PDB file of C-alpha atoms in Angstrom:
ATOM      1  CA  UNK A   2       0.000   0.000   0.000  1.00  0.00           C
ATOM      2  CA  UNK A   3       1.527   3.023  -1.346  1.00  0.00           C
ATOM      3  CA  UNK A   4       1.227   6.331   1.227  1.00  0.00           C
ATOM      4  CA  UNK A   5       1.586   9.511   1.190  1.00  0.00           C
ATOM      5  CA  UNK A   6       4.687   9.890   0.166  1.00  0.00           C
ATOM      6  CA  UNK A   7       4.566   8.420  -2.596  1.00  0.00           C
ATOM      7  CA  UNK A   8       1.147   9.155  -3.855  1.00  0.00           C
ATOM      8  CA  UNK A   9       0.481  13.033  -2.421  1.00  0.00           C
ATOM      9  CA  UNK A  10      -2.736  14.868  -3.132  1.00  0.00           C
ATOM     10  CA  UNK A  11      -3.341  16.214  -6.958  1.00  0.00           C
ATOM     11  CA  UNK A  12      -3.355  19.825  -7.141  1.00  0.00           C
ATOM     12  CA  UNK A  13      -4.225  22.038  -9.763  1.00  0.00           C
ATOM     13  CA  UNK A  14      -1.770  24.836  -9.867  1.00  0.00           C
ATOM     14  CA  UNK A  15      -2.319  25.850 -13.203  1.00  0.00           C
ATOM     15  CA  UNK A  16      -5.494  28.520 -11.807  1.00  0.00           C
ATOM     16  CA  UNK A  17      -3.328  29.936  -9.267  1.00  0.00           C
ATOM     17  CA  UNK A  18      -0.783  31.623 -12.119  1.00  0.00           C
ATOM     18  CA  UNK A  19      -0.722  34.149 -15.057  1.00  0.00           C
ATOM     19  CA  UNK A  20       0.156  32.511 -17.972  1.00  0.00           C
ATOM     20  CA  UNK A  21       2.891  34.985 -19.717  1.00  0.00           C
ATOM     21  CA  UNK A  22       4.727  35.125 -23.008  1.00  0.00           C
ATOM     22  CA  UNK A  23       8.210  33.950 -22.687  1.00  0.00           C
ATOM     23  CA  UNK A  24       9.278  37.827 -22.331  1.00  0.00           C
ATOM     24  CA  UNK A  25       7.225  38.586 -19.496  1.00  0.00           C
ATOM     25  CA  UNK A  26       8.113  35.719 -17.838  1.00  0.00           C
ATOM     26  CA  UNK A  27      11.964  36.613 -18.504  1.00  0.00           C
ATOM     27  CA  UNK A  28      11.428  39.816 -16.843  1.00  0.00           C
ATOM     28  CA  UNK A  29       9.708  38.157 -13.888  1.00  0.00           C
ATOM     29  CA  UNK A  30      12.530  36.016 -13.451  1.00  0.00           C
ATOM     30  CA  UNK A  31      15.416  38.334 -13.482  1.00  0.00           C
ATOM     31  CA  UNK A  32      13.652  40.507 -10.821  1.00  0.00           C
ATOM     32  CA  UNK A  33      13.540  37.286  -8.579  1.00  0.00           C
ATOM     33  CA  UNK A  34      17.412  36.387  -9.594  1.00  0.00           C
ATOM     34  CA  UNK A  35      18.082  39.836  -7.408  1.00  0.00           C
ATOM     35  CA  UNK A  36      16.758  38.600  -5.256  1.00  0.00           C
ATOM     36  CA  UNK A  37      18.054  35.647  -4.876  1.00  0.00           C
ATOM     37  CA  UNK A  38      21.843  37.054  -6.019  1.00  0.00           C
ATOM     38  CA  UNK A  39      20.925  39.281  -2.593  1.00  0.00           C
ATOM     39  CA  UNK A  40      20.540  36.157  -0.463  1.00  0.00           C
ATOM     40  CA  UNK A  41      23.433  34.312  -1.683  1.00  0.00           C
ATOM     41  CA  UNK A  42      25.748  37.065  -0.914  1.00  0.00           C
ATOM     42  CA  UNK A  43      24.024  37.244   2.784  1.00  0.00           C
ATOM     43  CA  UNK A  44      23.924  33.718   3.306  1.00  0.00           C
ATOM     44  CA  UNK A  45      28.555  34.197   2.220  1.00  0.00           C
ATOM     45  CA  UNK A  46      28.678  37.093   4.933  1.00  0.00           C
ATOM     46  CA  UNK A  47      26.959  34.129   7.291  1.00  0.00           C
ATOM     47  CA  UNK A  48      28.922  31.862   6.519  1.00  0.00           C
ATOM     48  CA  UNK A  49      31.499  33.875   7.258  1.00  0.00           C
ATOM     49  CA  UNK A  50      30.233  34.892  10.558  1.00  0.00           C
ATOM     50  CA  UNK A  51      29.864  31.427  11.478  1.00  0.00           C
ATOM     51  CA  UNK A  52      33.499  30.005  11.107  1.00  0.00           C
ATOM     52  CA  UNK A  53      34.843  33.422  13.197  1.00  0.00           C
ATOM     53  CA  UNK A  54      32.957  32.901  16.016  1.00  0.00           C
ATOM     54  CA  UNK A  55      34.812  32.049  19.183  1.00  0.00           C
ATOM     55  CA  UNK A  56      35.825  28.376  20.048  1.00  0.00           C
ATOM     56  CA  UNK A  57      35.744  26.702  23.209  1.00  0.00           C
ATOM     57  CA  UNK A  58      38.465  24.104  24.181  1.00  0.00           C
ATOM     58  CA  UNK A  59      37.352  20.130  24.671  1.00  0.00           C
ATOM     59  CA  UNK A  60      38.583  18.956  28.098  1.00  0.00           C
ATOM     60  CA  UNK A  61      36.576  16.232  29.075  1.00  0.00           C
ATOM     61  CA  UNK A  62      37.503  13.192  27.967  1.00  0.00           C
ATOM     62  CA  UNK A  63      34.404  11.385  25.554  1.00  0.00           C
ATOM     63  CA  UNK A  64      35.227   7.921  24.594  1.00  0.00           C
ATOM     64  CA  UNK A  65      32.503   5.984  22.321  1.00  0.00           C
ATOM     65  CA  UNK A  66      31.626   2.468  21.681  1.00  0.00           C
ATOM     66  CA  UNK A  67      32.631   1.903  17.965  1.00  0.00           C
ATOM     67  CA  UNK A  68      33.247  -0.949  15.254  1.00  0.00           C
ATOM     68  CA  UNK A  69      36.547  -1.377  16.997  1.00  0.00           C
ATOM     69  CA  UNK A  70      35.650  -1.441  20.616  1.00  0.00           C
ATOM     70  CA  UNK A  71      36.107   1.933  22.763  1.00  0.00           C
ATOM     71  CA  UNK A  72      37.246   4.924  20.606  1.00  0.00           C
ATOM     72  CA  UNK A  73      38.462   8.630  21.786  1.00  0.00           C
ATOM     73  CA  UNK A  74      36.590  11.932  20.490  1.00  0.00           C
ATOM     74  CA  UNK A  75      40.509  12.317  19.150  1.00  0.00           C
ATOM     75  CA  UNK A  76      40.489   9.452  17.235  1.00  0.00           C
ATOM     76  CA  UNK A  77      37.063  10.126  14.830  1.00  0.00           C
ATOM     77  CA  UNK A  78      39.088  12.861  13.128  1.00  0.00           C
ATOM     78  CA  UNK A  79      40.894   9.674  11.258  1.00  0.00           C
ATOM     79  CA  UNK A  80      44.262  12.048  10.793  1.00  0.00           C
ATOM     80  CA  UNK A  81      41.898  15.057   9.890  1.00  0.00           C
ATOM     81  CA  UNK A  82      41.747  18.402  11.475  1.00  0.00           C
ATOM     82  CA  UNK A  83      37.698  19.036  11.185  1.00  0.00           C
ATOM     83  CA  UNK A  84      35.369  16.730  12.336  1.00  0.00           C
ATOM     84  CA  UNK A  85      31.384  17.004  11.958  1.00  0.00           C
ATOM     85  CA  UNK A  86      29.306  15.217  14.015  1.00  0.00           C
ATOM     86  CA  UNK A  87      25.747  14.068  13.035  1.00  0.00           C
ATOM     87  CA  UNK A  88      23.637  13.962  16.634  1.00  0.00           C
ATOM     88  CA  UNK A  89      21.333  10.908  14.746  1.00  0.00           C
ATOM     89  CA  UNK A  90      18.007  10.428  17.169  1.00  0.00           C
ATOM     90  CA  UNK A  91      18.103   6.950  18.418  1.00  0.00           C
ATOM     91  CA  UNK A  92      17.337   5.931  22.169  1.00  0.00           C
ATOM     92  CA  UNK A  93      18.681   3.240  24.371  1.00  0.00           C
ATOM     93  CA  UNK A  94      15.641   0.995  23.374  1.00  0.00           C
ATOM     94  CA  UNK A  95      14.044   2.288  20.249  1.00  0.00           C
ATOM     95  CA  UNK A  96      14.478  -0.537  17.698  1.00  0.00           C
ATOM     96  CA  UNK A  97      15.404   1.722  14.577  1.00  0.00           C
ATOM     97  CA  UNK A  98      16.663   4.920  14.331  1.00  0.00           C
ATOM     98  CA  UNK A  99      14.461   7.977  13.472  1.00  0.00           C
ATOM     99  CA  UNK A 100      13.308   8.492   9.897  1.00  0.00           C
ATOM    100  CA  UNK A 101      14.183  11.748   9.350  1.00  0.00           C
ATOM    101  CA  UNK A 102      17.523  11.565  10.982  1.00  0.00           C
ATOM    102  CA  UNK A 103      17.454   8.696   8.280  1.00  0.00           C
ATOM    103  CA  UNK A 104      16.545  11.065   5.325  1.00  0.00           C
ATOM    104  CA  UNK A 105      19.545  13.577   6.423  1.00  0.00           C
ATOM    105  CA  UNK A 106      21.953  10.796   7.149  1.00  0.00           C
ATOM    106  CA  UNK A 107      21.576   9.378   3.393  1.00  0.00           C
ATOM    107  CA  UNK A 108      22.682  13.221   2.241  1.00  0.00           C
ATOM    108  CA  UNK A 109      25.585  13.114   4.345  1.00  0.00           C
ATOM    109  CA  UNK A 110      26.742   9.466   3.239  1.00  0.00           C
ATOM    110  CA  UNK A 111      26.875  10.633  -0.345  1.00  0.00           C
ATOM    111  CA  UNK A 112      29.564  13.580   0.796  1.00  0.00           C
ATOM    112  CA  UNK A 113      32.218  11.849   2.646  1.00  0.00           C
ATOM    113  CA  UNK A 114      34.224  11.508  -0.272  1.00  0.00           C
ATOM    114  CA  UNK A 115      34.178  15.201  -1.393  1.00  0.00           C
ATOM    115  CA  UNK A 116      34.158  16.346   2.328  1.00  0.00           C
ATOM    116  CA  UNK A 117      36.987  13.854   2.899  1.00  0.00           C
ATOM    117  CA  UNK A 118      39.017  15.801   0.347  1.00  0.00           C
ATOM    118  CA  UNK A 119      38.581  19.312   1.949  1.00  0.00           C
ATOM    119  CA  UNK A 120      40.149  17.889   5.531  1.00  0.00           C
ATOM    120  CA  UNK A 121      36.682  16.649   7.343  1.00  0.00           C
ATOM    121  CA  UNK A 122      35.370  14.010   8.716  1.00  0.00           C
ATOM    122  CA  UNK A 123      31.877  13.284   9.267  1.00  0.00           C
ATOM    123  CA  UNK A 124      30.898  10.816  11.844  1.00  0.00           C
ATOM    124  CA  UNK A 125      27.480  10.050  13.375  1.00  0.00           C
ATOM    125  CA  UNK A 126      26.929   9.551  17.513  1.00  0.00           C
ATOM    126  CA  UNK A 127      23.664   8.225  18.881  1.00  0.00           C
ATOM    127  CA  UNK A 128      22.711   7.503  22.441  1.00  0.00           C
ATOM    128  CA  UNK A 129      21.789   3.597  21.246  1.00  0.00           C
ATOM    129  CA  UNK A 130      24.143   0.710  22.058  1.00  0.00           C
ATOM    130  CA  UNK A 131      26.647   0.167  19.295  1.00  0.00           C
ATOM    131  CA  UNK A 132      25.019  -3.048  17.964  1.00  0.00           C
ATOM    132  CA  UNK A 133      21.609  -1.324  17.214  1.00  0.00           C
ATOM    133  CA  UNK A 134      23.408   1.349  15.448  1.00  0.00           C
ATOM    134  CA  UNK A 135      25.687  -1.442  13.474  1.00  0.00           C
ATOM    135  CA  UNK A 136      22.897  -3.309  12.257  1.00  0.00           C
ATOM    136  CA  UNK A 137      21.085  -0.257  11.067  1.00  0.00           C
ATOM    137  CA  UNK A 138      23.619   1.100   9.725  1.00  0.00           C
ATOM    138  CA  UNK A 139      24.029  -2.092   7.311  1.00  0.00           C
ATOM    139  CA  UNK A 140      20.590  -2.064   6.757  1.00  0.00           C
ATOM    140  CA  UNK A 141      20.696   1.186   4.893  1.00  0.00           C
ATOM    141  CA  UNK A 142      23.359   0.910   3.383  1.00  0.00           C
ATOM    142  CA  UNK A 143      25.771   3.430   4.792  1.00  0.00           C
ATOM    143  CA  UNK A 144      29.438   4.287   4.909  1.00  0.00           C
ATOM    144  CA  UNK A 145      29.740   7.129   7.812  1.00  0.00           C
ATOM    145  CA  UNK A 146      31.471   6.176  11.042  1.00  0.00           C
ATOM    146  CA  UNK A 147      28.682   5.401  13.730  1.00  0.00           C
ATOM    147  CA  UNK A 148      29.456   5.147  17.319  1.00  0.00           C
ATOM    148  CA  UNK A 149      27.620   4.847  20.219  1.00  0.00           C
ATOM    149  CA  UNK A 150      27.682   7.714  22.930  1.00  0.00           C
ATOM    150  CA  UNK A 151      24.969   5.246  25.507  1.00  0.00           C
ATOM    151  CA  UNK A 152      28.182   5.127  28.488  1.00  0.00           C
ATOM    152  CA  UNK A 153      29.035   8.850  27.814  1.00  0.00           C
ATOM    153  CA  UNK A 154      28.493  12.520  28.709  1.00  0.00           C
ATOM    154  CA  UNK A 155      28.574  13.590  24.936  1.00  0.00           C
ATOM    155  CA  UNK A 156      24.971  13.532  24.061  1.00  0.00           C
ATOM    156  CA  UNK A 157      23.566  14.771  27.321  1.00  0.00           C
ATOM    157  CA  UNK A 158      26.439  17.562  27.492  1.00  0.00           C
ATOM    158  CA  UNK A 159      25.754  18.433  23.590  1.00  0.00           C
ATOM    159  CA  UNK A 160      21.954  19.240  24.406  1.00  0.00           C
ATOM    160  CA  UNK A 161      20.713  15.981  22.372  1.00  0.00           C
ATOM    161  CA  UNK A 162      19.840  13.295  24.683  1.00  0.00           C
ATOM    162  CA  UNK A 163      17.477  14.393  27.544  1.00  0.00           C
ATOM    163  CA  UNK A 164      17.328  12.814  31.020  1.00  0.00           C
ATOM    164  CA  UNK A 165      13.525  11.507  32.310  1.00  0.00           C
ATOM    165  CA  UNK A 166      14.132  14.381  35.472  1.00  0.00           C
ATOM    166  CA  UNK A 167      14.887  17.019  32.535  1.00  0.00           C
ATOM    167  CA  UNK A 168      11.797  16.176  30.659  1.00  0.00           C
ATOM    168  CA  UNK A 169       9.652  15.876  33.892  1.00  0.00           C
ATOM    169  CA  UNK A 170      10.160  19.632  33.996  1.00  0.00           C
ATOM    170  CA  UNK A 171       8.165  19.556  31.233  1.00  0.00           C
ATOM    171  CA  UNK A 172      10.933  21.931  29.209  1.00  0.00           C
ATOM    172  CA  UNK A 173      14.410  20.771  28.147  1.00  0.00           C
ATOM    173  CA  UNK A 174      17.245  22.864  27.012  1.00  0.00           C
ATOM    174  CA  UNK A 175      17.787  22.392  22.987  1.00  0.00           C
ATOM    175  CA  UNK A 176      18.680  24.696  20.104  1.00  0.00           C
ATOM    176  CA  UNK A 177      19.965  27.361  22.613  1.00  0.00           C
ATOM    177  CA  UNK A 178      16.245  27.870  24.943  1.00  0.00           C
ATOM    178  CA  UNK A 179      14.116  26.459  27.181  1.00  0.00           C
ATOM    179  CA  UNK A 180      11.275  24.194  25.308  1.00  0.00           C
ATOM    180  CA  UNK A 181       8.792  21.959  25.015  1.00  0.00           C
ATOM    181  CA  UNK A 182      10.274  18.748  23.358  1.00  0.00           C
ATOM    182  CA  UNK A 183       7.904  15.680  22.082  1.00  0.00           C
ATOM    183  CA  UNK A 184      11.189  13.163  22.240  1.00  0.00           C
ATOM    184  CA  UNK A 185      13.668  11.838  24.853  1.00  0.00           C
ATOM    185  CA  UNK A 186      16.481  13.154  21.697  1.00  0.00           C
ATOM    186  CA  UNK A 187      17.027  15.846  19.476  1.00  0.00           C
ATOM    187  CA  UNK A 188      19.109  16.123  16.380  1.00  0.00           C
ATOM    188  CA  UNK A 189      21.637  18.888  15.479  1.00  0.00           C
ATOM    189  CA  UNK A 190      25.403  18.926  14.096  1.00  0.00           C
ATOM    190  CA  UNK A 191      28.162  20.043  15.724  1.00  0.00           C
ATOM    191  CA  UNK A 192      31.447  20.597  14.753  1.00  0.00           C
ATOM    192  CA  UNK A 193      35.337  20.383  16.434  1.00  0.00           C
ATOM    193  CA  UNK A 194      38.701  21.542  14.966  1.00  0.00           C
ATOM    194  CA  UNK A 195      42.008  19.572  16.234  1.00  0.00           C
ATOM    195  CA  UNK A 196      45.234  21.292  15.882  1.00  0.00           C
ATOM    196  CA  UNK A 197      48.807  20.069  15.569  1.00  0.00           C
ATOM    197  CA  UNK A 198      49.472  19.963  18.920  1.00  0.00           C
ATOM    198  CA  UNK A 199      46.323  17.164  19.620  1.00  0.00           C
ATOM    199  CA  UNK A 200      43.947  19.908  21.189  1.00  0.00           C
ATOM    200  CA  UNK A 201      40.272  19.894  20.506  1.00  0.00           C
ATOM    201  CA  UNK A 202      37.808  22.622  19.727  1.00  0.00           C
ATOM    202  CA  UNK A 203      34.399  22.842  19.952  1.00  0.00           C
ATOM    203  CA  UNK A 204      33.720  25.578  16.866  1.00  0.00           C
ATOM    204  CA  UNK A 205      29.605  25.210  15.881  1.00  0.00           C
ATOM    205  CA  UNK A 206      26.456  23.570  16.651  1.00  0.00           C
ATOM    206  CA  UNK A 207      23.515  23.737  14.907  1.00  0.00           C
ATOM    207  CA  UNK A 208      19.831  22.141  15.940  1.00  0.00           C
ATOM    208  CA  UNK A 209      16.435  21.927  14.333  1.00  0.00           C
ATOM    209  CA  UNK A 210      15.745  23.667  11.320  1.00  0.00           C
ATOM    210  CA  UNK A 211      19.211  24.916  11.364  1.00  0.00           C
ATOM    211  CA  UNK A 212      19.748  21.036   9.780  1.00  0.00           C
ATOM    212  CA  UNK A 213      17.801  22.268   6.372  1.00  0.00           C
ATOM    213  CA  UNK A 214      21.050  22.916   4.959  1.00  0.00           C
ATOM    214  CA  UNK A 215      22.080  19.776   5.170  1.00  0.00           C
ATOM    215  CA  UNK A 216      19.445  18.482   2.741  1.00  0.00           C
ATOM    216  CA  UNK A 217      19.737  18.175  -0.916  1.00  0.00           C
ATOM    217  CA  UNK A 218      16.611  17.421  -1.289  1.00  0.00           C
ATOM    218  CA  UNK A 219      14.607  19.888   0.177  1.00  0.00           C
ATOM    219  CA  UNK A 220      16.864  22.140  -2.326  1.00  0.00           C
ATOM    220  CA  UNK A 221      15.233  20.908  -5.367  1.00  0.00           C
ATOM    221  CA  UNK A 222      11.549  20.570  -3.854  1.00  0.00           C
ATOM    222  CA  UNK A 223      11.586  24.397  -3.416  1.00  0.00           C
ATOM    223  CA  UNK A 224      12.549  24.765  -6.723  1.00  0.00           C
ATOM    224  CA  UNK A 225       9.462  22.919  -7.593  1.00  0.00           C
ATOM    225  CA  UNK A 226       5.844  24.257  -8.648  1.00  0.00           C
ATOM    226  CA  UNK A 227       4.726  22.508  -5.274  1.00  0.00           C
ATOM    227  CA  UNK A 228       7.559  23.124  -3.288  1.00  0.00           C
ATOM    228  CA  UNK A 229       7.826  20.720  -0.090  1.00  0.00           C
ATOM    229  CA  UNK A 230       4.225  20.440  -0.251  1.00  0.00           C
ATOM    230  CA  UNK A 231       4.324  19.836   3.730  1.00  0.00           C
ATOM    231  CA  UNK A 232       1.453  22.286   4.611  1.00  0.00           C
ATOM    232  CA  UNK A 233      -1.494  19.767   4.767  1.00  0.00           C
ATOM    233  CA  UNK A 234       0.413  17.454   6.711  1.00  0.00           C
ATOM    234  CA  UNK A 235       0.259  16.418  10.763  1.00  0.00           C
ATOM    235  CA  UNK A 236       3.794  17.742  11.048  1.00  0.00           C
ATOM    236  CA  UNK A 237       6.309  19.101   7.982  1.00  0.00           C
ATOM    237  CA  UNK A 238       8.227  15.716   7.613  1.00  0.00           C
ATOM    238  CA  UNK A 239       5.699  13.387   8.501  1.00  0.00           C
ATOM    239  CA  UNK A 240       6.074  12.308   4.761  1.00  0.00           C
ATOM    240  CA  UNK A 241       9.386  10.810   5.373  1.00  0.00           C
ATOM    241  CA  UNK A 242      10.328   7.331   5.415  1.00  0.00           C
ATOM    242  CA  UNK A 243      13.201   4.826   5.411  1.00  0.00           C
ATOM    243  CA  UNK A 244      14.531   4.917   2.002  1.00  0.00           C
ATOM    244  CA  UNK A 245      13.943   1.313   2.182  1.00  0.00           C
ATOM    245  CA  UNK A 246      10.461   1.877   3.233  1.00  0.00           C
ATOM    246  CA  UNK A 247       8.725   4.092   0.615  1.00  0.00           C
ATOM    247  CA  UNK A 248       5.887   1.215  -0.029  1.00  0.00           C
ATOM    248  CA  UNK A 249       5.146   0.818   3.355  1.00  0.00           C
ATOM    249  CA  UNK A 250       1.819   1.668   5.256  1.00  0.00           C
ATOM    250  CA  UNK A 251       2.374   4.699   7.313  1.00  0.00           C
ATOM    251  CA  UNK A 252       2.468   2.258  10.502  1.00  0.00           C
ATOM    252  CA  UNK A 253       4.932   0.000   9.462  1.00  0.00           C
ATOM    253  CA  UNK A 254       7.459   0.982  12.065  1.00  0.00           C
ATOM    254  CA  UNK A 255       9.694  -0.899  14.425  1.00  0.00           C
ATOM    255  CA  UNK A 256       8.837   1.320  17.160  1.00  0.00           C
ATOM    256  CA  UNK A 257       4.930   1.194  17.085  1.00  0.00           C
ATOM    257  CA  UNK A 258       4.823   4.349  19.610  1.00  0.00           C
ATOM    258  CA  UNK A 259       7.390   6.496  17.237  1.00  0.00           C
ATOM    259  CA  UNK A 260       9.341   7.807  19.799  1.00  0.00           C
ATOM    260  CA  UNK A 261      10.835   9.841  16.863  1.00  0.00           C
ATOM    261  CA  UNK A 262       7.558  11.875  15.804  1.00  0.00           C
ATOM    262  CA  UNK A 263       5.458  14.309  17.758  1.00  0.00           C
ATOM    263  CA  UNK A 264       1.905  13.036  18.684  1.00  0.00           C
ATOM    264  CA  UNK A 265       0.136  16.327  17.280  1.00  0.00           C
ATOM    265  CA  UNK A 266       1.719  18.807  15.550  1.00  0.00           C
ATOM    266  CA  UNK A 267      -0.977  21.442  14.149  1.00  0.00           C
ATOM    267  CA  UNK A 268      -1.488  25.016  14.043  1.00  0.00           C
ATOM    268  CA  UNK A 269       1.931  27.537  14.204  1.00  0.00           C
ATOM    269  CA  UNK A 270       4.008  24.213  15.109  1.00  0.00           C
ATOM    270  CA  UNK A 271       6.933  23.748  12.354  1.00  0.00           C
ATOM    271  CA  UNK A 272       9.093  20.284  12.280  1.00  0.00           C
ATOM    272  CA  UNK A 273      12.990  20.696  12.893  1.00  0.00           C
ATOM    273  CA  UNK A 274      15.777  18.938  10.676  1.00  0.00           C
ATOM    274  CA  UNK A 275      14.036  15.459  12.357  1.00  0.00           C
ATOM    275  CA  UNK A 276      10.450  15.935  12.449  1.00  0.00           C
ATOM    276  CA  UNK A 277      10.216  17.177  16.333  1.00  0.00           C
ATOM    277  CA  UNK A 278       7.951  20.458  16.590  1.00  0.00           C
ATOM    278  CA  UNK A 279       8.510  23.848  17.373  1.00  0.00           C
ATOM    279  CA  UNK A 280       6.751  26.327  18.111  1.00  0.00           C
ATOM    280  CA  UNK A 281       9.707  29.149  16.278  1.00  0.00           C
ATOM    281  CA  UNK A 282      10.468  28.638  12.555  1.00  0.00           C
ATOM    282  CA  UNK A 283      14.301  28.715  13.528  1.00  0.00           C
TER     283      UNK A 283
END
C-alpha cells in the first residue's frame, strides 16, 4: 500500500498563475534572480560569521563504543583536522533509528568523499548501544562512522539526549532555549577543529531547522511548482520514510509508539531537521 509519500494529493496549480509570453516571464525572473543574487551574498557574509565565532576548548575526555571497541573523540578525526558530528536520534531501546535523521543521514553518506578531500570528517553519535546502530547502519546501506555515545556525557552535554528528570520539567534545554520537546532526543550537528598539537575545539552547533542545509533534497523541492508540499500534513516531515520503506503503510514501524515523531503537531508548530515540533520557525 503506497502512502503519502509516494502518492500526495493532486493539485491544480495551473489557476493559481498568469500565464505569460516567454518575455514577461523573462522579466519576472530576473527581478527574482536579485533577489536571490541578494541572499546568496548574505547567506557568504553568514557563513562567514559562522566560522569566526569564538571556540571553546574540549577537556573532558568522551570515549565511544565503535566498530573497533572503545574509541576517543581524538580518534574520529581519522588524521583530519575538522570533524562534523551528526547527533542521529536513536534511544537506548528504540528498535530503529528515526526516519528523518534517516533522510539527512543518506545526504551526508553521499559527501564523505568530497568532504573527505577538503580535511573533514563526518561521523554520526547516537545515544543507542553500538550493535543497534551497526545493524542499522548495514541495513541502509551506509558508509559514515557510527558510534555509540549510551556510556558517555557527549549527548547529554551536547543538548541531544534528555534525562527523564529534565523532561519531567516539562521543558528541556535544545537549540539554545528552554522548550517543550515531544522526544527523549534531538538532532543537530556540531562541529570540532584539532590542531597540531592534539587539542580539541568545539567551533559550531547547529539544531532543528538549522539542519535544512544539510538536505539536498529539500533544495530541489523548493525549486518545484509545489515546493515541499508539507502544509497539509500532521507535522512538515511526517512524509518521510526509510529509504527502504517508501511502499510501506504509514504504521509500518519498528517502534509502534514512534518515539521519533510528535503526537500532534498542528497550528503555528513547524518540524525541525528530524520531524520534532517547534513552536519558532528557527
Amino acid at each position: 500500500m503506497s502512502t503519502i509519500a509516494t502518492a500526495p494529493r493532486p493539485q491544480i496549480l495551473k489557476d493559481k498563475h498568469r500565464i505569460v509570453s516567454q518575455d514577461e516571464w523573462v522579466t519576472a525572473r530576473k527581478e527574482l534572480l536579485k533577489k536571490e543574487k541578494e541572499t546568496t551574498r548574505l547567506l557568504d557574509q553568514l557563513s562567514e560569521q559562522r566560522r569566526n565565532l569564538p571556540w571553546v576548548k574540549i577537556t573532558k575526555n568522551y570515549v565511544f563504543d565503535g566498530p573497533n571497541g572503545k574509541v576517543a573523540l581524538a580518534e574520529l578525526f581519522a588524521g583530519r583536522n575538522q570533524l562534523a558530528v551528526y547527533h542521529f536520534m536513536f534511544g537506548t531501546d528504540w528498535q530503529e533509528g528515526c526516519p528523518s535523521c534517516s533522510y539527512v543521514s543518506d545526504h551526508n553518506d553521499a559527501a564523505l568523499p568530497h568532504l573527505a578531500a577538503r580535511d573533514v570528517t563526518l561521523v554520526a553519535i547516537s545515544h543507542a548501544p553500538f550493535a543497534k546502530l551497526d545493524a542499522f547502519k548495514k541495513r541502509m546501506g551506509w558508509h559514515f562512522n557510527w558510534v555509540s555515545a549510551c556510556e558517555s556525557d557527549f549527548n547529554t552535554d551536547f543538548h541531544v539526549s534528555f534525562t527523564p528528570e529534565e523532561q519531567a520539567k516539562g521543558k528541556v534545554y535544545y537549540n539554545y532555549t528552554e522548550q517543550e520537546f515531544p522526544s527523549a532526543e534531538g538532532p543537530g550537528l556540531s562541529v570540532f577543529y584539532k590542531d597540531d598539537a592534539g587539542d580539541i575545539y568545539h567551533t559550531y552547533s547547529t539544531y532543528g531547522r538549522g539542519l535544512d542545509q544539510l538536505l539536498g533534497t529539500y533544495r530541489i523541492l523548493d525549486m518545484m511548482p509545489k515546493g515541499r508540499d508539507e502544509d497539509d500534513l500532521p507535522f512538515a516531515m511526517d512524509w518521510v520514510r526509510y529509504h527502504d520503506r517508501y511502499e510501506a503503510s504509514q504504521q509500518e514501524f519498528a517502534d509502534s509508539d514512534k518515539p521519533y515523531w510528535p503526537e500532534i503537531a498542528t497550528g503555528s508548530t513547524r518540524a525541525t531537521g528530524c520531524g520534532c515540533t517547534t513552536s519558532s520557525p528557527a
